[in-house]
Amino acid sequence: MPIKFNCHKCGASLRVPEQHIGKKARCPKCDEKCVVPATSQGSESGSEGGEEFEDIGNVLEHPATATPVGLPPAIGAPTAVPTAAPLPPGSSDPPAMASPVAPPFQSNSASPYASPIGKPQGNAISGSIMHPLYEARNMMKIWGWLTFIVGILYCLTIVGIIVAWVFIWMGWLVKGAAEAVTIGIETGDMAQLRLANERLGTFFKILGVGAIIWLALVGIYLLIVIVAIIIGVAGAAAG
C-alpha cells in the first residue's frame, strides 16, 4: 500500500511505496528531500490527487544507515544488494542495475607449487642432490680404506714409495667425503656437504691426472716394443 504525504516545502501531494518508510525521497517539483512518514498524511481527497515519484531511485538511504563518503563500511555491516527500480509510467526500457563490485581474490588453499615465505630451500635441494652419495657412503668408506692400504703396501718397495703417497691421499679423500656427506645429510649442515664435494672433486682430479700419466707410460712402452721388434727384424734380414 503506498504512503501518501505532502512535500513540506511546496505542498505537493506525493505517493511512495511503503517499503521506503523512513527514507528520504526527492520531490519531483521542488527537488526538496522529504522523509517518508510511517503513515499516510492529509485527507484522502487531497491524497488521491497526489502524484507518484518519477523514479524510485530518487528515494535515498536513511541518514542513520548511510555510509559517509570516503570511509569504508563498518566491519560486519551487511552489504546492500543492488535491486532494479520499478519502471516509471510510460517507460518500456528497464532501468540499469548497478553491478556488484567483485571482492578481491582470496584463496583459502595454498598452492602446492608455492614455496613457504622466508623458508630457505637450499638445504632441501642440496640434500636431494647429495642423497645418492649418502646411500653409497659405506661403499665409499670401503673403497677409501682399500686404496689407503694399497698405498701402504706400495711403501714396502723402493720404487713404490714414489707413488704410494698418491694412493694414500686418494683413499683419505674418499673416506673423508663419505664421512662428510653422512654428517651433512643427517644434520642438514651445508658446510659438510660442500666439504664432501670438494674432497670428491680433488679425488677425481688426481684420478684423471693418474690416468693420463698411465696412458702416456703405456704408449711409451708400446712404442719401445714396436721399435725393438722392427730393429730385430731388420737385423735378422741383414744377417
PDB file of N, CA and C in Angstrom, residues 149-162 164:
ATOM      1  N   ILE A 149      95.173 -48.791   2.015  1.00  0.00           N
ATOM      2  CA  ILE A 149      96.013 -49.971   2.282  1.00  0.00           C
ATOM      3  C   ILE A 149      96.950 -50.252   1.112  1.00  0.00           C
ATOM      4  N   VAL A 150      96.445 -50.078  -0.124  1.00  0.00           N
ATOM      5  CA  VAL A 150      97.295 -50.268  -1.304  1.00  0.00           C
ATOM      6  C   VAL A 150      98.475 -49.309  -1.266  1.00  0.00           C
ATOM      7  N   GLY A 151      98.223 -48.075  -0.879  1.00  0.00           N
ATOM      8  CA  GLY A 151      99.312 -47.104  -0.776  1.00  0.00           C
ATOM      9  C   GLY A 151     100.353 -47.520   0.244  1.00  0.00           C
ATOM     10  N   ILE A 152      99.889 -48.071   1.386  1.00  0.00           N
ATOM     11  CA  ILE A 152     100.843 -48.529   2.403  1.00  0.00           C
ATOM     12  C   ILE A 152     101.669 -49.698   1.871  1.00  0.00           C
ATOM     13  N   LEU A 153     101.021 -50.616   1.136  1.00  0.00           N
ATOM     14  CA  LEU A 153     101.746 -51.756   0.571  1.00  0.00           C
ATOM     15  C   LEU A 153     102.790 -51.309  -0.444  1.00  0.00           C
ATOM     16  N   TYR A 154     102.472 -50.254  -1.203  1.00  0.00           N
ATOM     17  CA  TYR A 154     103.452 -49.738  -2.159  1.00  0.00           C
ATOM     18  C   TYR A 154     104.704 -49.227  -1.445  1.00  0.00           C
ATOM     19  N   CYS A 155     104.507 -48.775  -0.222  1.00  0.00           N
ATOM     20  CA  CYS A 155     105.653 -48.250   0.528  1.00  0.00           C
ATOM     21  C   CYS A 155     106.668 -49.347   0.872  1.00  0.00           C
ATOM     22  N   LEU A 156     106.255 -50.610   0.777  1.00  0.00           N
ATOM     23  CA  LEU A 156     107.153 -51.708   1.111  1.00  0.00           C
ATOM     24  C   LEU A 156     108.228 -51.911   0.056  1.00  0.00           C
ATOM     25  N   THR A 157     108.021 -51.356  -1.119  1.00  0.00           N
ATOM     26  CA  THR A 157     109.019 -51.447  -2.184  1.00  0.00           C
ATOM     27  C   THR A 157     109.676 -50.087  -2.379  1.00  0.00           C
ATOM     28  N   ILE A 158     110.898 -50.115  -2.828  1.00  0.00           N
ATOM     29  CA  ILE A 158     111.635 -48.863  -3.005  1.00  0.00           C
ATOM     30  C   ILE A 158     111.019 -48.026  -4.118  1.00  0.00           C
ATOM     31  N   VAL A 159     110.669 -48.683  -5.230  1.00  0.00           N
ATOM     32  CA  VAL A 159     110.066 -47.958  -6.349  1.00  0.00           C
ATOM     33  C   VAL A 159     108.656 -47.495  -5.989  1.00  0.00           C
ATOM     34  N   GLY A 160     107.933 -48.310  -5.224  1.00  0.00           N
ATOM     35  CA  GLY A 160     106.554 -47.982  -4.876  1.00  0.00           C
ATOM     36  C   GLY A 160     106.413 -46.766  -3.995  1.00  0.00           C
ATOM     37  N   ILE A 161     107.482 -46.413  -3.272  1.00  0.00           N
ATOM     38  CA  ILE A 161     107.408 -45.238  -2.396  1.00  0.00           C
ATOM     39  C   ILE A 161     107.111 -43.973  -3.200  1.00  0.00           C
ATOM     40  N   ILE A 162     107.522 -43.971  -4.482  1.00  0.00           N
ATOM     41  CA  ILE A 162     107.331 -42.774  -5.308  1.00  0.00           C
ATOM     42  C   ILE A 162     105.849 -42.482  -5.519  1.00  0.00           C
ATOM     43  N   ALA A 164     103.304 -44.259  -3.738  1.00  0.00           N
ATOM     44  CA  ALA A 164     102.483 -44.736  -2.615  1.00  0.00           C
ATOM     45  C   ALA A 164     101.673 -43.605  -1.997  1.00  0.00           C
TER      46      ALA A 164
END
